[in-house]
């Protein structure tokens, strides 16, 4: 039986992206060694951050185009009040916010390589006084507290293509649940991709993180040929 082109196409795209990522990591490694010598070898995170930032900056337009075919634009547009944008990367969602609904946005991003890229987009979309990049992880409660992000302080949390890549998505979601106000929204939509674990049960980690009013409303689109499955929807923290 000849191979099914519909099945081969996603596989080819995925492996092409993986190979491109490998090349960028090699480039980042060689540049770091030329700049810092062999000491660069004991700083693998810096190399990984540089390569990842370059990959996602290059792929940004493609991600945006793909997300335009999904629920992502409407999820971001509905975000309101005090918002936490978890892992914004190169800022793919910035143009989608409804500025009239936004009181404040905190872009919590552990990779400092993205900071200049994000801040370069804020003026164009009227968010220069409302969006702040915070370089840390969601588990860095001391840093978040300095910014006023404390338990029960957030109206909305956006998780777009993030939870497949973090070390412990269940703990991340527990932190998110604590930071949300009762009745506040978590707007998740993500797919597994480079740097992500394809076999991870992200949905279970989300639903087990705390009490939600509407856990049944999270959708799992049927895409039998996709190697990048996603789930999407809006969760409301139980009051």
Coordinates of N, CA and C in Angstrom, one line a residue, residues 44-191:
X44 N 24.8 25.7 29.5 CA 23.9 25.2 28.5 C 22.6 25.9 28.3
X45 N 22.1 26.5 29.5 CA 20.8 27.2 29.4 C 20.9 28.4 28.5
X46 N 22.0 29.1 28.6 CA 22.1 30.3 27.8 C 22.2 30.0 26.3
X47 N 22.8 28.9 26.0 CA 22.9 28.4 24.6 C 21.5 28.0 24.1
X48 N 20.8 27.3 25.0 CA 19.4 26.9 24.6 C 18.5 28.0 24.5
X49 N 18.6 29.0 25.4 CA 17.7 30.2 25.3 C 17.9 31.0 24.0
X50 N 19.2 31.2 23.7 CA 19.5 31.9 22.5 C 19.0 31.2 21.2
X51 N 19.2 29.9 21.2 CA 18.7 29.1 20.0 C 17.2 29.1 19.9
X52 N 16.5 28.9 21.1 CA 15.1 28.9 21.1 C 14.5 30.2 20.7
X53 N 15.1 31.3 21.2 CA 14.6 32.6 20.8 C 14.7 32.9 19.3
X54 N 15.8 32.5 18.7 CA 16.0 32.7 17.3 C 15.0 31.8 16.5
X55 N 14.8 30.6 17.0 CA 13.8 29.7 16.3 C 12.4 30.3 16.3
X56 N 12.0 30.7 17.5 CA 10.6 31.2 17.6 C 10.4 32.6 17.0
X57 N 11.5 33.4 16.9 CA 11.4 34.7 16.2 C 11.3 34.5 14.7
X58 N 12.0 33.5 14.2 CA 11.9 33.2 12.8 C 10.6 32.6 12.4
X59 N 10.1 31.7 13.3 CA 8.8 31.0 13.0 C 7.6 31.8 13.5
X60 N 7.8 33.0 14.0 CA 6.7 33.8 14.6 C 5.5 34.0 13.6
X61 N 5.8 34.4 12.4 CA 4.8 34.7 11.4 C 4.0 33.4 11.1
X62 N 4.6 32.3 11.0 CA 3.9 31.1 10.7 C 3.0 30.6 11.9
X63 N 3.5 30.8 13.1 CA 2.7 30.5 14.3 C 1.4 31.4 14.3
X64 N 1.6 32.7 14.0 CA 0.5 33.6 14.0 C -0.5 33.2 12.9
X65 N 0.0 32.9 11.7 CA -0.9 32.5 10.6 C -1.7 31.2 11.0
X66 N -1.0 30.3 11.6 CA -1.7 29.0 12.0 C -2.7 29.3 13.1
X67 N -2.4 30.1 14.1 CA -3.3 30.4 15.2 C -4.5 31.2 14.7
X68 N -4.4 31.9 13.6 CA -5.5 32.6 13.1 C -6.6 31.7 12.6
X69 N -6.3 30.4 12.4 CA -7.3 29.4 12.0 C -7.9 28.7 13.2
X70 N -7.5 29.1 14.4 CA -7.9 28.4 15.6 C -8.7 29.4 16.5
X71 N -9.0 28.9 17.7 CA -9.7 29.7 18.7 C -8.9 30.8 19.4
X72 N -7.5 30.7 19.1 CA -6.6 31.6 19.8 C -7.0 33.1 19.8
X73 N -7.2 33.7 18.6 CA -7.5 35.1 18.5 C -8.7 35.5 19.4
X74 N -9.7 34.7 19.4 CA -10.9 35.1 20.3 C -10.6 34.9 21.8
X75 N -9.8 33.9 22.1 CA -9.4 33.7 23.5 C -8.6 35.0 24.0
X76 N -7.6 35.4 23.2 CA -6.8 36.5 23.6 C -7.6 37.8 23.6
X77 N -8.5 38.0 22.7 CA -9.3 39.2 22.6 C -10.2 39.3 23.8
X78 N -10.6 38.2 24.4 CA -11.6 38.2 25.5 C -10.9 38.4 26.8
X79 N -9.5 38.4 26.8 CA -8.8 38.6 28.1 C -9.0 40.0 28.6
X80 N -9.3 40.1 29.9 CA -9.6 41.4 30.5 C -9.0 41.5 31.9
X81 N -9.0 42.8 32.3 CA -8.6 43.1 33.7 C -7.1 43.0 33.9
X82 N -6.6 42.4 35.0 CA -5.2 42.2 35.2 C -4.9 40.8 34.6
X83 N -4.0 40.8 33.7 CA -3.8 39.6 32.9 C -2.3 39.1 33.0
X84 N -2.2 37.8 33.1 CA -0.8 37.2 33.1 C -0.7 36.4 31.8
X85 N 0.2 36.9 31.0 CA 0.5 36.2 29.7 C 1.7 35.3 29.9
X86 N 1.4 34.0 30.1 CA 2.4 33.0 30.5 C 3.3 32.6 29.3
X87 N 4.6 32.8 29.4 CA 5.5 32.4 28.3 C 5.2 33.0 27.0
X88 N 5.2 34.4 26.9 CA 4.8 35.0 25.7 C 5.7 34.8 24.5
X89 N 7.0 34.3 24.8 CA 7.9 34.1 23.7 C 8.2 35.4 22.9
X90 N 8.1 35.4 21.6 CA 8.3 36.6 20.8 C 7.2 37.6 20.8
X91 N 6.1 37.3 21.6 CA 5.0 38.3 21.7 C 4.0 38.1 20.6
X92 N 3.7 36.8 20.2 CA 2.8 36.6 19.1 C 1.3 37.0 19.4
X93 N 1.0 37.2 20.7 CA -0.4 37.5 21.0 C -0.6 39.0 21.2
X94 N 0.4 39.8 21.2 CA 0.3 41.2 21.6 C -0.7 42.0 20.7
X95 N -0.7 41.7 19.4 CA -1.7 42.4 18.5 C -3.1 42.0 18.7
X96 N -3.3 40.9 19.5 CA -4.7 40.4 19.6 C -5.5 40.9 20.8
X97 N -4.8 41.5 21.7 CA -5.5 42.0 22.9 C -6.4 43.2 22.6
X98 N -7.5 43.2 23.2 CA -8.4 44.4 23.2 C -8.0 45.4 24.2
X99 N -7.3 46.4 23.8 CA -6.7 47.3 24.8 C -7.8 47.9 25.8
X100 N -9.0 48.1 25.3 CA -10.0 48.7 26.1 C -10.4 47.8 27.3
X101 N -10.1 46.5 27.2 CA -10.5 45.6 28.3 C -9.3 45.3 29.2
X102 N -8.1 45.8 28.9 CA -6.9 45.5 29.6 C -6.6 46.6 30.7
X103 N -6.5 46.2 31.9 CA -6.0 47.1 32.9 C -4.4 47.0 33.0
X104 N -3.9 45.8 33.0 CA -2.5 45.5 33.1 C -2.2 44.1 32.6
X105 N -1.1 44.0 31.9 CA -0.6 42.6 31.4 C 0.8 42.4 31.9
X106 N 1.0 41.3 32.5 CA 2.4 40.8 32.9 C 2.8 39.7 32.0
X107 N 3.8 39.9 31.2 CA 4.3 38.8 30.4 C 5.4 38.1 31.1
X108 N 5.1 36.9 31.7 CA 6.0 36.2 32.6 C 6.8 35.2 31.7
X109 N 8.0 35.5 31.4 CA 8.9 34.8 30.4 C 10.2 34.5 31.0
X110 N 10.6 33.3 31.1 CA 11.9 32.9 31.7 C 13.1 33.2 30.8
X111 N 12.8 33.3 29.5 CA 13.9 33.5 28.5 C 14.1 35.0 28.2
X112 N 15.2 35.5 28.8 CA 15.4 37.0 28.6 C 15.7 37.4 27.2
X113 N 16.0 36.4 26.3 CA 16.3 36.7 24.9 C 15.1 37.3 24.2
X114 N 13.9 37.1 24.7 CA 12.7 37.6 24.1 C 12.3 39.0 24.5
X115 N 12.9 39.5 25.5 CA 12.5 40.8 26.1 C 12.4 41.9 25.1
X116 N 13.5 42.1 24.4 CA 13.6 43.3 23.4 C 12.6 43.1 22.3
X117 N 12.4 41.8 21.9 CA 11.4 41.6 20.8 C 10.0 42.0 21.2
X118 N 9.6 41.5 22.4 CA 8.3 41.9 22.9 C 8.1 43.4 23.1
X119 N 9.1 44.0 23.7 CA 8.9 45.5 24.0 C 8.9 46.3 22.7
X120 N 9.5 45.7 21.6 CA 9.5 46.4 20.4 C 8.2 46.4 19.7
X121 N 7.2 45.6 20.2 CA 5.9 45.6 19.6 C 4.8 46.4 20.3
X122 N 5.2 46.8 21.5 CA 4.1 47.4 22.4 C 3.6 48.7 21.9
X123 N 4.4 49.6 21.5 CA 3.9 50.9 21.1 C 2.9 50.8 19.9
X124 N 3.2 49.9 19.0 CA 2.4 49.8 17.8 C 1.0 49.4 18.1
X125 N 0.8 48.7 19.2 CA -0.5 48.1 19.6 C -1.1 48.8 20.8
X126 N -0.5 49.9 21.2 CA -1.1 50.7 22.3 C -0.9 50.1 23.7
X127 N 0.1 49.3 23.9 CA 0.3 48.6 25.1 C 1.5 49.0 25.9
X128 N 2.2 50.1 25.4 CA 3.4 50.5 26.0 C 3.3 50.8 27.5
X129 N 2.1 51.2 27.9 CA 1.9 51.6 29.4 C 1.1 50.5 30.1
X130 N 0.8 49.4 29.4 CA 0.0 48.4 30.1 C 0.6 47.0 30.1
X131 N 1.7 46.8 29.3 CA 2.3 45.5 29.3 C 3.7 45.6 29.8
X132 N 4.0 44.7 30.8 CA 5.3 44.6 31.4 C 5.9 43.2 31.3
X133 N 7.1 43.1 30.7 CA 7.8 41.8 30.7 C 8.5 41.5 32.0
X134 N 8.2 40.4 32.6 CA 8.8 40.0 33.9 C 9.6 38.7 33.6
X135 N 10.9 38.8 33.7 CA 11.8 37.7 33.4 C 11.9 36.8 34.6
X136 N 11.1 35.8 34.6 CA 11.1 34.7 35.6 C 10.2 33.6 35.2
X137 N 10.1 32.6 36.1 CA 9.1 31.6 35.9 C 7.9 31.8 36.8
X138 N 6.8 31.1 36.5 CA 5.6 31.2 37.3 C 5.9 30.8 38.8
X139 N 6.9 29.9 39.0 CA 7.2 29.4 40.3 C 8.0 30.4 41.1
X140 N 8.5 31.5 40.5 CA 9.4 32.5 41.2 C 8.5 33.5 41.9
X141 N 7.9 33.0 43.0 CA 6.9 33.8 43.7 C 7.4 35.1 44.3
X142 N 8.7 35.2 44.7 CA 9.3 36.4 45.2 C 9.3 37.5 44.2
X143 N 9.7 37.1 43.0 CA 9.8 38.1 41.9 C 8.4 38.6 41.5
X144 N 7.4 37.6 41.4 CA 6.1 38.0 41.1 C 5.5 38.9 42.1
X145 N 5.8 38.6 43.4 CA 5.2 39.4 44.5 C 5.7 40.9 44.4
X146 N 6.9 41.1 44.0 CA 7.5 42.4 43.8 C 6.7 43.2 42.8
X147 N 6.1 42.5 41.8 CA 5.3 43.1 40.8 C 3.8 43.3 41.2
X148 N 3.5 42.8 42.3 CA 2.1 42.8 42.8 C 1.3 41.6 42.4
X149 N 1.9 40.6 41.9 CA 1.2 39.4 41.5 C 1.2 38.4 42.6
X150 N 0.1 38.3 43.3 CA -0.1 37.5 44.5 C -1.3 36.6 44.4
X151 N -1.5 35.8 45.4 CA -2.7 34.9 45.3 C -4.0 35.7 45.2
X152 N -4.8 35.3 44.3 CA -6.1 35.9 44.1 C -6.0 37.3 43.4
X153 N -5.0 37.6 42.7 CA -4.8 39.0 42.2 C -5.1 39.1 40.7
X154 N -5.2 38.0 40.0 CA -5.4 38.0 38.5 C -6.8 37.7 38.0
X155 N -7.2 38.5 37.0 CA -8.5 38.3 36.3 C -8.4 37.2 35.2
X156 N -7.3 37.2 34.5 CA -7.1 36.3 33.4 C -5.7 35.8 33.3
X157 N -5.5 34.5 33.0 CA -4.2 33.9 32.6 C -4.3 33.3 31.3
X158 N -3.4 33.7 30.4 CA -3.3 33.1 29.0 C -2.2 32.1 29.0
X159 N -2.5 30.9 28.5 CA -1.4 29.9 28.3 C -1.5 29.4 26.9
X160 N -0.7 30.0 26.0 CA -0.7 29.7 24.6 C 0.6 28.9 24.3
X161 N 0.5 27.6 24.0 CA 1.6 26.8 23.6 C 2.7 26.9 24.6
X162 N 2.4 26.6 25.9 CA 3.4 26.7 27.0 C 3.5 25.5 27.8
X163 N 2.4 24.9 28.2 CA 2.4 23.8 29.2 C 3.0 22.5 28.8
X164 N 3.2 22.4 27.4 CA 3.8 21.1 27.0 C 5.3 21.2 27.2
X165 N 5.9 22.4 27.4 CA 7.3 22.5 27.5 C 7.9 22.7 28.9
X166 N 7.0 23.1 29.9 CA 7.5 23.3 31.2 C 7.8 21.9 31.9
X167 N 8.7 22.0 32.9 CA 9.1 20.8 33.6 C 8.0 20.0 34.3
X168 N 7.1 20.8 35.0 CA 6.0 20.2 35.7 C 4.8 21.0 35.5
X169 N 4.0 20.6 34.5 CA 2.8 21.4 34.2 C 1.7 21.4 35.3
X170 N 1.7 20.3 36.0 CA 0.7 20.2 37.1 C 1.0 21.3 38.2
X171 N 2.3 21.4 38.6 CA 2.7 22.4 39.5 C 2.5 23.8 39.0
X172 N 2.8 24.0 37.7 CA 2.6 25.3 37.1 C 1.1 25.7 37.1
X173 N 0.2 24.8 36.8 CA -1.2 25.1 36.9 C -1.7 25.3 38.3
X174 N -1.1 24.6 39.3 CA -1.5 24.9 40.6 C -1.1 26.3 41.0
X175 N 0.0 26.8 40.6 CA 0.4 28.2 40.8 C -0.5 29.1 40.1
X176 N -0.9 28.8 38.9 CA -1.8 29.7 38.2 C -3.2 29.7 38.9
X177 N -3.6 28.6 39.3 CA -4.9 28.5 40.0 C -4.9 29.4 41.3
X178 N -3.8 29.4 42.0 CA -3.7 30.2 43.2 C -3.7 31.7 42.9
X179 N -3.1 32.1 41.8 CA -3.0 33.5 41.5 C -4.3 34.1 40.9
X180 N -5.2 33.2 40.4 CA -6.4 33.7 39.9 C -7.4 34.1 41.0
X181 N -8.2 35.1 40.7 CA -9.3 35.5 41.6 C -10.4 34.4 41.5
X182 N -11.2 34.2 42.5 CA -12.4 33.3 42.3 C -13.2 33.9 41.2
X183 N -13.7 33.0 40.3 CA -14.5 33.5 39.2 C -13.6 34.0 38.0
X184 N -12.3 34.1 38.2 CA -11.5 34.5 37.1 C -11.2 33.4 36.1
X185 N -10.6 33.8 34.9 CA -10.5 32.9 33.8 C -9.1 32.5 33.5
X186 N -8.9 31.2 33.1 CA -7.7 30.7 32.5 C -8.0 30.4 31.1
X187 N -7.3 31.0 30.2 CA -7.6 30.8 28.7 C -6.5 30.0 28.1
X188 N -6.6 28.7 28.1 CA -5.5 27.8 27.6 C -5.8 27.4 26.1
X189 N -4.7 27.5 25.4 CA -4.8 26.9 24.0 C -3.3 26.7 23.6
X190 N -2.9 25.5 23.3 CA -1.6 25.2 23.0 C -1.4 23.9 22.2
X191 N -0.3 23.8 21.5 CA 0.0 22.5 20.8 C 1.4 22.1 21.2

